[in-house]
Amino acid sequence: MFFATYQKTTQNLLRSVTFWLILAVLAIITVQAGLDGFYIGDDKPDFVLDFRSYVENCENFCGAVLMNYAIPVFCIFTAVLVLLRDHGDRFFEIEKAAGIRPIGYLLGRLSALATLNFAVLYGMNLLGMYIYIFTRGGVHESGWGEVIADSLVRILRLDFFVAFPGVLMYLGLTYCIGSIFKNGIPAAIASTGYVIFWYMFRLIFSWRVNRVFFDYLAPTPQKLRNYFHYYDSEWAEGIWEMFDVTVGDAAVCIGLLIGIGVLCSLVSYLCLRKRSL
């Protein structure tokens, strides 16, 4: 049942006009972010993009641009699309009467959402960075072959370790709220409100509250970002010492985000078990 649900969920999303409209909006935001750049003056004709700035901006685009609000909102609305279909077509109730196991059904739904969202995250991150690099005349003293080979691995690592735990948290939270209320609309409102809350909280209180909130408890924790900021480069040790970050700190951040996602999924499972015709 897991594979059937996984395939059906993926097909339903890819056949949804709303999904493609949301993806188009995300692509526009990504392209514009790549064109805008990261620094004052990096859009001038005489700007030179060196390798260190390229490495730094790979993380910036992942952690500070896409995960700021664009990818979280995309995750939320893909989960809402699944929830609306889930509670609207009565498919699960019919299958449950035939002996379906709730755990396989839930894992199929969430796995399809996670897979599709990660693919979109990775594709958008590559798109935005390549637009940024191309419009800045490439990376100084590095050929495009070298840049592409490095970026495919570097951005994949950043997306998987820095962004994906947050994606799982957002998916788990949204699906949980939708399961409790048996409707995707409350899930959309509550989860989007959470994104807005963190966005405003960071803008207003980033230097006024205990750093533990932003270092460990944010949807994209700063300790996690700092650990992977210059990962696999000659500048990694320097930033780890500067911000006092270790692999243990990064593991704690990942564990907290995934733990929230798992806890929310458990609540969704309990709600699913109670569903009946």
PDB file of C-alpha atoms in Angstrom:
ATOM      1  CA  MET A   1       0.000   0.000   0.000  1.00  0.00           C
ATOM      2  CA  PHE A   2       2.928   2.308   0.647  1.00  0.00           C
ATOM      3  CA  PHE A   3       4.076   2.284  -2.976  1.00  0.00           C
ATOM      4  CA  ALA A   4       0.546   2.627  -4.352  1.00  0.00           C
ATOM      5  CA  THR A   5      -0.119   5.627  -2.106  1.00  0.00           C
ATOM      6  CA  TYR A   6       3.288   7.136  -2.920  1.00  0.00           C
ATOM      7  CA  GLN A   7       2.648   6.837  -6.659  1.00  0.00           C
ATOM      8  CA  LYS A   8      -0.936   8.095  -6.450  1.00  0.00           C
ATOM      9  CA  THR A   9       0.046  11.108  -4.313  1.00  0.00           C
ATOM     10  CA  THR A  10       2.840  12.060  -6.707  1.00  0.00           C
ATOM     11  CA  GLN A  11       0.563  11.708  -9.728  1.00  0.00           C
ATOM     12  CA  ASN A  12      -2.196  13.792  -8.145  1.00  0.00           C
ATOM     13  CA  LEU A  13       0.219  16.613  -7.349  1.00  0.00           C
ATOM     14  CA  LEU A  14       1.806  16.611 -10.807  1.00  0.00           C
ATOM     15  CA  ARG A  15      -1.627  16.652 -12.440  1.00  0.00           C
ATOM     16  CA  SER A  16      -2.790  19.583 -10.317  1.00  0.00           C
ATOM     17  CA  VAL A  17      -2.954  22.950 -12.083  1.00  0.00           C
ATOM     18  CA  THR A  18      -2.608  24.657  -8.697  1.00  0.00           C
ATOM     19  CA  PHE A  19       0.673  22.836  -8.070  1.00  0.00           C
ATOM     20  CA  TRP A  20       2.156  24.130 -11.332  1.00  0.00           C
ATOM     21  CA  LEU A  21       0.951  27.652 -10.636  1.00  0.00           C
ATOM     22  CA  ILE A  22       2.628  27.603  -7.218  1.00  0.00           C
ATOM     23  CA  LEU A  23       5.781  26.175  -8.795  1.00  0.00           C
ATOM     24  CA  ALA A  24       5.755  28.958 -11.411  1.00  0.00           C
ATOM     25  CA  VAL A  25       5.541  31.603  -8.668  1.00  0.00           C
ATOM     26  CA  LEU A  26       8.432  29.913  -6.843  1.00  0.00           C
ATOM     27  CA  ALA A  27      10.487  29.913 -10.059  1.00  0.00           C
ATOM     28  CA  ILE A  28       9.847  33.635 -10.564  1.00  0.00           C
ATOM     29  CA  ILE A  29      10.955  34.373  -6.997  1.00  0.00           C
ATOM     30  CA  THR A  30      14.068  32.232  -7.506  1.00  0.00           C
ATOM     31  CA  VAL A  31      15.036  33.893 -10.796  1.00  0.00           C
ATOM     32  CA  GLN A  32      14.544  37.363  -9.324  1.00  0.00           C
ATOM     33  CA  ALA A  33      16.644  36.462  -6.277  1.00  0.00           C
ATOM     34  CA  GLY A  34      19.437  35.241  -8.539  1.00  0.00           C
ATOM     35  CA  LEU A  35      19.335  38.466 -10.525  1.00  0.00           C
ATOM     36  CA  ASP A  36      19.230  40.662  -7.400  1.00  0.00           C
ATOM     37  CA  GLY A  37      22.327  39.083  -5.840  1.00  0.00           C
ATOM     38  CA  PHE A  38      23.537  39.225  -2.266  1.00  0.00           C
ATOM     39  CA  TYR A  39      25.750  42.270  -1.778  1.00  0.00           C
ATOM     40  CA  ILE A  40      25.631  45.970  -2.516  1.00  0.00           C
ATOM     41  CA  GLY A  41      27.555  46.435  -5.736  1.00  0.00           C
ATOM     42  CA  ASP A  42      27.560  42.810  -6.916  1.00  0.00           C
ATOM     43  CA  ASP A  43      25.312  43.827  -9.827  1.00  0.00           C
ATOM     44  CA  LYS A  44      27.805  46.320 -11.246  1.00  0.00           C
ATOM     45  CA  PRO A  45      29.630  45.531 -14.504  1.00  0.00           C
ATOM     46  CA  ASP A  46      33.060  45.583 -12.841  1.00  0.00           C
ATOM     47  CA  PHE A  47      32.107  43.158 -10.044  1.00  0.00           C
ATOM     48  CA  VAL A  48      34.332  40.065  -9.827  1.00  0.00           C
ATOM     49  CA  LEU A  49      32.864  36.907  -8.276  1.00  0.00           C
ATOM     50  CA  ASP A  50      35.718  35.004  -6.653  1.00  0.00           C
ATOM     51  CA  PHE A  51      35.567  31.368  -5.530  1.00  0.00           C
ATOM     52  CA  ARG A  52      35.141  32.192  -1.846  1.00  0.00           C
ATOM     53  CA  SER A  53      32.134  34.423  -2.560  1.00  0.00           C
ATOM     54  CA  TYR A  54      30.668  31.696  -4.750  1.00  0.00           C
ATOM     55  CA  VAL A  55      30.992  29.131  -1.933  1.00  0.00           C
ATOM     56  CA  GLU A  56      29.506  31.572   0.575  1.00  0.00           C
ATOM     57  CA  ASN A  57      26.599  32.436  -1.679  1.00  0.00           C
ATOM     58  CA  CYS A  58      25.688  28.802  -2.253  1.00  0.00           C
ATOM     59  CA  GLU A  59      24.811  28.632   1.436  1.00  0.00           C
ATOM     60  CA  ASN A  60      23.269  32.093   1.437  1.00  0.00           C
ATOM     61  CA  PHE A  61      20.911  31.179  -1.390  1.00  0.00           C
ATOM     62  CA  CYS A  62      19.868  27.987   0.383  1.00  0.00           C
ATOM     63  CA  GLY A  63      19.555  29.232   3.971  1.00  0.00           C
ATOM     64  CA  ALA A  64      18.837  32.950   3.663  1.00  0.00           C
ATOM     65  CA  VAL A  65      16.872  33.154   0.397  1.00  0.00           C
ATOM     66  CA  LEU A  66      14.948  29.988  -0.425  1.00  0.00           C
ATOM     67  CA  MET A  67      14.338  28.906   3.184  1.00  0.00           C
ATOM     68  CA  ASN A  68      13.409  32.427   4.220  1.00  0.00           C
ATOM     69  CA  TYR A  69       9.811  31.955   3.085  1.00  0.00           C
ATOM     70  CA  ALA A  70       9.621  30.719  -0.540  1.00  0.00           C
ATOM     71  CA  ILE A  71      10.331  27.005  -0.012  1.00  0.00           C
ATOM     72  CA  PRO A  72       8.439  26.806   3.334  1.00  0.00           C
ATOM     73  CA  VAL A  73       5.302  28.275   1.716  1.00  0.00           C
ATOM     74  CA  PHE A  74       5.688  25.928  -1.260  1.00  0.00           C
ATOM     75  CA  CYS A  75       5.978  22.956   1.130  1.00  0.00           C
ATOM     76  CA  ILE A  76       2.905  24.069   3.036  1.00  0.00           C
ATOM     77  CA  PHE A  77       0.726  24.434  -0.041  1.00  0.00           C
ATOM     78  CA  THR A  78       1.770  21.108  -1.559  1.00  0.00           C
ATOM     79  CA  ALA A  79       0.826  19.441   1.734  1.00  0.00           C
ATOM     80  CA  VAL A  80      -2.479  21.351   1.736  1.00  0.00           C
ATOM     81  CA  LEU A  81      -3.239  20.139  -1.793  1.00  0.00           C
ATOM     82  CA  VAL A  82      -2.762  16.562  -0.597  1.00  0.00           C
ATOM     83  CA  LEU A  83      -4.868  17.170   2.514  1.00  0.00           C
ATOM     84  CA  LEU A  84      -7.742  18.689   0.534  1.00  0.00           C
ATOM     85  CA  ARG A  85      -7.758  15.687  -1.795  1.00  0.00           C
ATOM     86  CA  ASP A  86      -7.288  13.285   1.098  1.00  0.00           C
ATOM     87  CA  HIS A  87     -10.315  14.509   3.025  1.00  0.00           C
ATOM     88  CA  GLY A  88     -12.374  15.270  -0.051  1.00  0.00           C
ATOM     89  CA  ASP A  89     -12.402  12.064  -2.104  1.00  0.00           C
ATOM     90  CA  ARG A  90     -12.921   9.600   0.791  1.00  0.00           C
ATOM     91  CA  PHE A  91     -10.272   7.353  -0.767  1.00  0.00           C
ATOM     92  CA  PHE A  92      -8.739   6.377   2.556  1.00  0.00           C
ATOM     93  CA  GLU A  93     -12.041   5.444   4.181  1.00  0.00           C
ATOM     94  CA  ILE A  94     -12.877   3.111   1.307  1.00  0.00           C
ATOM     95  CA  GLU A  95      -9.441   1.520   1.415  1.00  0.00           C
ATOM     96  CA  LYS A  96      -9.563   1.221   5.204  1.00  0.00           C
ATOM     97  CA  ALA A  97     -12.781  -0.770   4.926  1.00  0.00           C
ATOM     98  CA  ALA A  98     -10.853  -3.137   2.643  1.00  0.00           C
ATOM     99  CA  GLY A  99      -8.089  -3.591   5.230  1.00  0.00           C
ATOM    100  CA  ILE A 100      -5.546  -0.868   4.469  1.00  0.00           C
ATOM    101  CA  ARG A 101      -2.898  -0.205   7.126  1.00  0.00           C
ATOM    102  CA  PRO A 102      -2.836   3.465   8.195  1.00  0.00           C
ATOM    103  CA  ILE A 103       0.942   3.500   8.653  1.00  0.00           C
ATOM    104  CA  GLY A 104       1.606   2.556   5.024  1.00  0.00           C
ATOM    105  CA  TYR A 105      -0.918   5.109   3.805  1.00  0.00           C
ATOM    106  CA  LEU A 106       0.559   7.949   5.888  1.00  0.00           C
ATOM    107  CA  LEU A 107       4.168   7.125   5.022  1.00  0.00           C
ATOM    108  CA  GLY A 108       3.252   6.957   1.344  1.00  0.00           C
ATOM    109  CA  ARG A 109       1.689  10.412   1.473  1.00  0.00           C
ATOM    110  CA  LEU A 110       4.513  12.042   3.433  1.00  0.00           C
ATOM    111  CA  SER A 111       7.270  10.318   1.456  1.00  0.00           C
ATOM    112  CA  ALA A 112       5.803  11.540  -1.828  1.00  0.00           C
ATOM    113  CA  LEU A 113       5.584  15.075  -0.454  1.00  0.00           C
ATOM    114  CA  ALA A 114       9.153  14.921   0.876  1.00  0.00           C
ATOM    115  CA  THR A 115      10.563  13.566  -2.389  1.00  0.00           C
ATOM    116  CA  LEU A 116       8.816  16.097  -4.591  1.00  0.00           C
ATOM    117  CA  ASN A 117       9.654  19.033  -2.339  1.00  0.00           C
ATOM    118  CA  PHE A 118      13.315  18.068  -2.142  1.00  0.00           C
ATOM    119  CA  ALA A 119      13.515  17.769  -5.929  1.00  0.00           C
ATOM    120  CA  VAL A 120      11.988  21.244  -6.299  1.00  0.00           C
ATOM    121  CA  LEU A 121      14.286  22.663  -3.604  1.00  0.00           C
ATOM    122  CA  TYR A 122      17.388  21.284  -5.322  1.00  0.00           C
ATOM    123  CA  GLY A 123      16.277  22.393  -8.780  1.00  0.00           C
ATOM    124  CA  MET A 124      15.445  25.921  -7.636  1.00  0.00           C
ATOM    125  CA  ASN A 125      18.694  26.275  -5.707  1.00  0.00           C
ATOM    126  CA  LEU A 126      20.696  25.280  -8.779  1.00  0.00           C
ATOM    127  CA  LEU A 127      18.620  27.561 -11.004  1.00  0.00           C
ATOM    128  CA  GLY A 128      19.052  30.591  -8.756  1.00  0.00           C
ATOM    129  CA  MET A 129      22.780  30.103  -8.273  1.00  0.00           C
ATOM    130  CA  TYR A 130      23.490  29.519 -11.952  1.00  0.00           C
ATOM    131  CA  ILE A 131      21.572  32.689 -12.863  1.00  0.00           C
ATOM    132  CA  TYR A 132      23.565  34.594 -10.247  1.00  0.00           C
ATOM    133  CA  ILE A 133      26.896  33.203 -11.461  1.00  0.00           C
ATOM    134  CA  PHE A 134      26.098  33.700 -15.157  1.00  0.00           C
ATOM    135  CA  THR A 135      24.956  37.304 -14.708  1.00  0.00           C
ATOM    136  CA  ARG A 136      28.172  38.069 -12.779  1.00  0.00           C
ATOM    137  CA  GLY A 137      30.378  36.781 -15.559  1.00  0.00           C
ATOM    138  CA  GLY A 138      31.168  33.417 -13.985  1.00  0.00           C
ATOM    139  CA  VAL A 139      33.482  32.551 -11.112  1.00  0.00           C
ATOM    140  CA  HIS A 140      36.880  34.224 -11.421  1.00  0.00           C
ATOM    141  CA  GLU A 141      39.637  31.820 -12.523  1.00  0.00           C
ATOM    142  CA  SER A 142      37.204  28.864 -12.561  1.00  0.00           C
ATOM    143  CA  GLY A 143      35.722  27.282 -15.670  1.00  0.00           C
ATOM    144  CA  TRP A 144      32.049  26.438 -15.973  1.00  0.00           C
ATOM    145  CA  GLY A 145      32.842  22.719 -15.877  1.00  0.00           C
ATOM    146  CA  GLU A 146      34.582  23.126 -12.529  1.00  0.00           C
ATOM    147  CA  VAL A 147      31.772  25.304 -11.147  1.00  0.00           C
ATOM    148  CA  ILE A 148      29.034  22.905 -12.228  1.00  0.00           C
ATOM    149  CA  ALA A 149      30.866  19.869 -10.847  1.00  0.00           C
ATOM    150  CA  ASP A 150      31.422  21.610  -7.511  1.00  0.00           C
ATOM    151  CA  SER A 151      27.939  23.152  -7.251  1.00  0.00           C
ATOM    152  CA  LEU A 152      26.069  19.916  -7.954  1.00  0.00           C
ATOM    153  CA  VAL A 153      27.661  18.347  -4.884  1.00  0.00           C
ATOM    154  CA  ARG A 154      27.873  21.451  -2.705  1.00  0.00           C
ATOM    155  CA  ILE A 155      24.270  22.506  -3.209  1.00  0.00           C
ATOM    156  CA  LEU A 156      23.007  18.936  -2.821  1.00  0.00           C
ATOM    157  CA  ARG A 157      24.795  18.741   0.545  1.00  0.00           C
ATOM    158  CA  LEU A 158      23.433  22.110   1.658  1.00  0.00           C
ATOM    159  CA  ASP A 159      19.895  21.263   0.604  1.00  0.00           C
ATOM    160  CA  PHE A 160      19.953  17.867   2.285  1.00  0.00           C
ATOM    161  CA  PHE A 161      21.521  18.873   5.601  1.00  0.00           C
ATOM    162  CA  VAL A 162      20.564  22.547   5.993  1.00  0.00           C
ATOM    163  CA  ALA A 163      17.191  22.907   4.249  1.00  0.00           C
ATOM    164  CA  PHE A 164      15.638  19.426   4.134  1.00  0.00           C
ATOM    165  CA  PRO A 165      15.218  19.011   7.933  1.00  0.00           C
ATOM    166  CA  GLY A 166      13.205  22.240   7.895  1.00  0.00           C
ATOM    167  CA  VAL A 167      11.193  20.975   4.923  1.00  0.00           C
ATOM    168  CA  LEU A 168      10.332  17.810   6.865  1.00  0.00           C
ATOM    169  CA  MET A 169       9.315  19.909   9.858  1.00  0.00           C
ATOM    170  CA  TYR A 170       6.991  22.091   7.755  1.00  0.00           C
ATOM    171  CA  LEU A 171       5.457  19.077   6.017  1.00  0.00           C
ATOM    172  CA  GLY A 172       4.913  17.250   9.308  1.00  0.00           C
ATOM    173  CA  LEU A 173       3.423  20.305  10.997  1.00  0.00           C
ATOM    174  CA  THR A 174       1.066  21.118   8.116  1.00  0.00           C
ATOM    175  CA  TYR A 175      -0.113  17.532   7.714  1.00  0.00           C
ATOM    176  CA  CYS A 176      -0.628  17.242  11.463  1.00  0.00           C
ATOM    177  CA  ILE A 177      -2.840  20.342  11.668  1.00  0.00           C
ATOM    178  CA  GLY A 178      -4.796  19.224   8.624  1.00  0.00           C
ATOM    179  CA  SER A 179      -5.305  15.764  10.137  1.00  0.00           C
ATOM    180  CA  ILE A 180      -6.557  17.209  13.417  1.00  0.00           C
ATOM    181  CA  PHE A 181      -9.073  19.529  11.719  1.00  0.00           C
ATOM    182  CA  LYS A 182      -9.770  17.115   8.834  1.00  0.00           C
ATOM    183  CA  ASN A 183      -9.280  19.987   6.426  1.00  0.00           C
ATOM    184  CA  GLY A 184      -6.360  21.609   4.642  1.00  0.00           C
ATOM    185  CA  ILE A 185      -7.495  25.215   5.090  1.00  0.00           C
ATOM    186  CA  PRO A 186      -6.732  25.462   8.847  1.00  0.00           C
ATOM    187  CA  ALA A 187      -3.379  23.810   8.110  1.00  0.00           C
ATOM    188  CA  ALA A 188      -2.581  26.431   5.472  1.00  0.00           C
ATOM    189  CA  ILE A 189      -3.515  29.307   7.776  1.00  0.00           C
ATOM    190  CA  ALA A 190      -1.639  28.012  10.826  1.00  0.00           C
ATOM    191  CA  SER A 191       1.524  26.909   9.014  1.00  0.00           C
ATOM    192  CA  THR A 192       1.739  30.054   6.891  1.00  0.00           C
ATOM    193  CA  GLY A 193       1.240  32.065  10.077  1.00  0.00           C
ATOM    194  CA  TYR A 194       4.226  30.226  11.560  1.00  0.00           C
ATOM    195  CA  VAL A 195       6.371  31.196   8.554  1.00  0.00           C
ATOM    196  CA  ILE A 196       5.319  34.834   8.889  1.00  0.00           C
ATOM    197  CA  PHE A 197       5.951  34.747  12.642  1.00  0.00           C
ATOM    198  CA  TRP A 198       9.540  33.560  12.256  1.00  0.00           C
ATOM    199  CA  TYR A 199      10.171  35.987   9.408  1.00  0.00           C
ATOM    200  CA  MET A 200       9.014  38.965  11.503  1.00  0.00           C
ATOM    201  CA  PHE A 201      10.582  37.653  14.709  1.00  0.00           C
ATOM    202  CA  ARG A 202      13.982  37.431  13.044  1.00  0.00           C
ATOM    203  CA  LEU A 203      13.679  40.925  11.564  1.00  0.00           C
ATOM    204  CA  ILE A 204      12.630  42.561  14.813  1.00  0.00           C
ATOM    205  CA  PHE A 205      14.381  40.563  17.530  1.00  0.00           C
ATOM    206  CA  SER A 206      17.476  39.081  15.839  1.00  0.00           C
ATOM    207  CA  TRP A 207      19.810  41.058  18.129  1.00  0.00           C
ATOM    208  CA  ARG A 208      17.509  41.440  21.146  1.00  0.00           C
ATOM    209  CA  VAL A 209      16.862  37.911  22.382  1.00  0.00           C
ATOM    210  CA  ASN A 210      18.971  35.008  23.557  1.00  0.00           C
ATOM    211  CA  ARG A 211      20.864  33.566  20.595  1.00  0.00           C
ATOM    212  CA  VAL A 212      19.694  30.048  21.425  1.00  0.00           C
ATOM    213  CA  PHE A 213      16.389  30.816  19.651  1.00  0.00           C
ATOM    214  CA  PHE A 214      18.123  31.473  16.354  1.00  0.00           C
ATOM    215  CA  ASP A 215      21.055  29.101  16.843  1.00  0.00           C
ATOM    216  CA  TYR A 216      18.988  25.974  17.559  1.00  0.00           C
ATOM    217  CA  LEU A 217      15.219  26.580  17.477  1.00  0.00           C
ATOM    218  CA  ALA A 218      14.688  28.428  14.193  1.00  0.00           C
ATOM    219  CA  PRO A 219      13.349  26.543  11.135  1.00  0.00           C
ATOM    220  CA  THR A 220      16.810  27.105   9.625  1.00  0.00           C
ATOM    221  CA  PRO A 221      19.089  27.163  12.703  1.00  0.00           C
ATOM    222  CA  GLN A 222      22.108  29.438  12.566  1.00  0.00           C
ATOM    223  CA  LYS A 223      24.434  26.824  14.073  1.00  0.00           C
ATOM    224  CA  LEU A 224      23.478  24.446  11.283  1.00  0.00           C
ATOM    225  CA  ARG A 225      23.998  27.114   8.643  1.00  0.00           C
ATOM    226  CA  ASN A 226      27.365  28.134  10.079  1.00  0.00           C
ATOM    227  CA  TYR A 227      28.616  24.551  10.150  1.00  0.00           C
ATOM    228  CA  PHE A 228      27.902  24.023   6.435  1.00  0.00           C
ATOM    229  CA  HIS A 229      28.626  27.606   5.349  1.00  0.00           C
ATOM    230  CA  TYR A 230      32.142  26.931   4.042  1.00  0.00           C
ATOM    231  CA  TYR A 231      32.053  23.145   4.366  1.00  0.00           C
ATOM    232  CA  ASP A 232      34.639  21.334   2.260  1.00  0.00           C
ATOM    233  CA  SER A 233      36.684  24.482   1.731  1.00  0.00           C
ATOM    234  CA  GLU A 234      39.811  26.055   3.211  1.00  0.00           C
ATOM    235  CA  TRP A 235      37.697  28.606   5.138  1.00  0.00           C
ATOM    236  CA  ALA A 236      35.602  26.091   7.077  1.00  0.00           C
ATOM    237  CA  GLU A 237      37.806  25.887  10.191  1.00  0.00           C
ATOM    238  CA  GLY A 238      37.869  29.665  10.509  1.00  0.00           C
ATOM    239  CA  ILE A 239      34.103  30.098  10.620  1.00  0.00           C
ATOM    240  CA  TRP A 240      33.683  27.121  12.979  1.00  0.00           C
ATOM    241  CA  GLU A 241      36.071  28.774  15.419  1.00  0.00           C
ATOM    242  CA  MET A 242      34.578  32.240  14.927  1.00  0.00           C
ATOM    243  CA  PHE A 243      31.021  31.102  15.722  1.00  0.00           C
ATOM    244  CA  ASP A 244      31.990  28.273  18.103  1.00  0.00           C
ATOM    245  CA  VAL A 245      30.107  25.638  16.128  1.00  0.00           C
ATOM    246  CA  THR A 246      30.770  21.894  16.068  1.00  0.00           C
ATOM    247  CA  VAL A 247      29.378  18.877  14.273  1.00  0.00           C
ATOM    248  CA  GLY A 248      27.503  18.135  17.501  1.00  0.00           C
ATOM    249  CA  ASP A 249      25.712  21.487  17.281  1.00  0.00           C
ATOM    250  CA  ALA A 250      24.708  20.735  13.690  1.00  0.00           C
ATOM    251  CA  ALA A 251      23.460  17.276  14.690  1.00  0.00           C
ATOM    252  CA  VAL A 252      21.346  18.746  17.503  1.00  0.00           C
ATOM    253  CA  CYS A 253      19.734  21.218  15.085  1.00  0.00           C
ATOM    254  CA  ILE A 254      18.954  18.472  12.576  1.00  0.00           C
ATOM    255  CA  GLY A 255      17.643  16.215  15.331  1.00  0.00           C
ATOM    256  CA  LEU A 256      15.302  18.892  16.697  1.00  0.00           C
ATOM    257  CA  LEU A 257      13.781  19.663  13.297  1.00  0.00           C
ATOM    258  CA  ILE A 258      13.350  16.031  12.292  1.00  0.00           C
ATOM    259  CA  GLY A 259      12.061  15.243  15.785  1.00  0.00           C
ATOM    260  CA  ILE A 260       9.303  17.845  15.418  1.00  0.00           C
ATOM    261  CA  GLY A 261       8.409  16.398  12.034  1.00  0.00           C
ATOM    262  CA  VAL A 262       8.279  12.857  13.446  1.00  0.00           C
ATOM    263  CA  LEU A 263       6.193  13.956  16.442  1.00  0.00           C
ATOM    264  CA  CYS A 264       3.721  15.731  14.148  1.00  0.00           C
ATOM    265  CA  SER A 265       3.587  12.645  11.919  1.00  0.00           C
ATOM    266  CA  LEU A 266       2.771  10.499  14.963  1.00  0.00           C
ATOM    267  CA  VAL A 267      -0.182  12.769  15.761  1.00  0.00           C
ATOM    268  CA  SER A 268      -1.286  12.488  12.125  1.00  0.00           C
ATOM    269  CA  TYR A 269      -1.094   8.700  12.406  1.00  0.00           C
ATOM    270  CA  LEU A 270      -3.265   8.655  15.516  1.00  0.00           C
ATOM    271  CA  CYS A 271      -5.825  10.848  13.767  1.00  0.00           C
ATOM    272  CA  LEU A 272      -5.700   8.577  10.711  1.00  0.00           C
ATOM    273  CA  ARG A 273      -6.426   5.487  12.774  1.00  0.00           C
ATOM    274  CA  LYS A 274      -9.654   7.067  14.021  1.00  0.00           C
ATOM    275  CA  ARG A 275     -10.983   7.849  10.547  1.00  0.00           C
ATOM    276  CA  SER A 276     -13.927   5.732   9.417  1.00  0.00           C
ATOM    277  CA  LEU A 277     -16.721   5.745   6.867  1.00  0.00           C
TER     278      LEU A 277
END
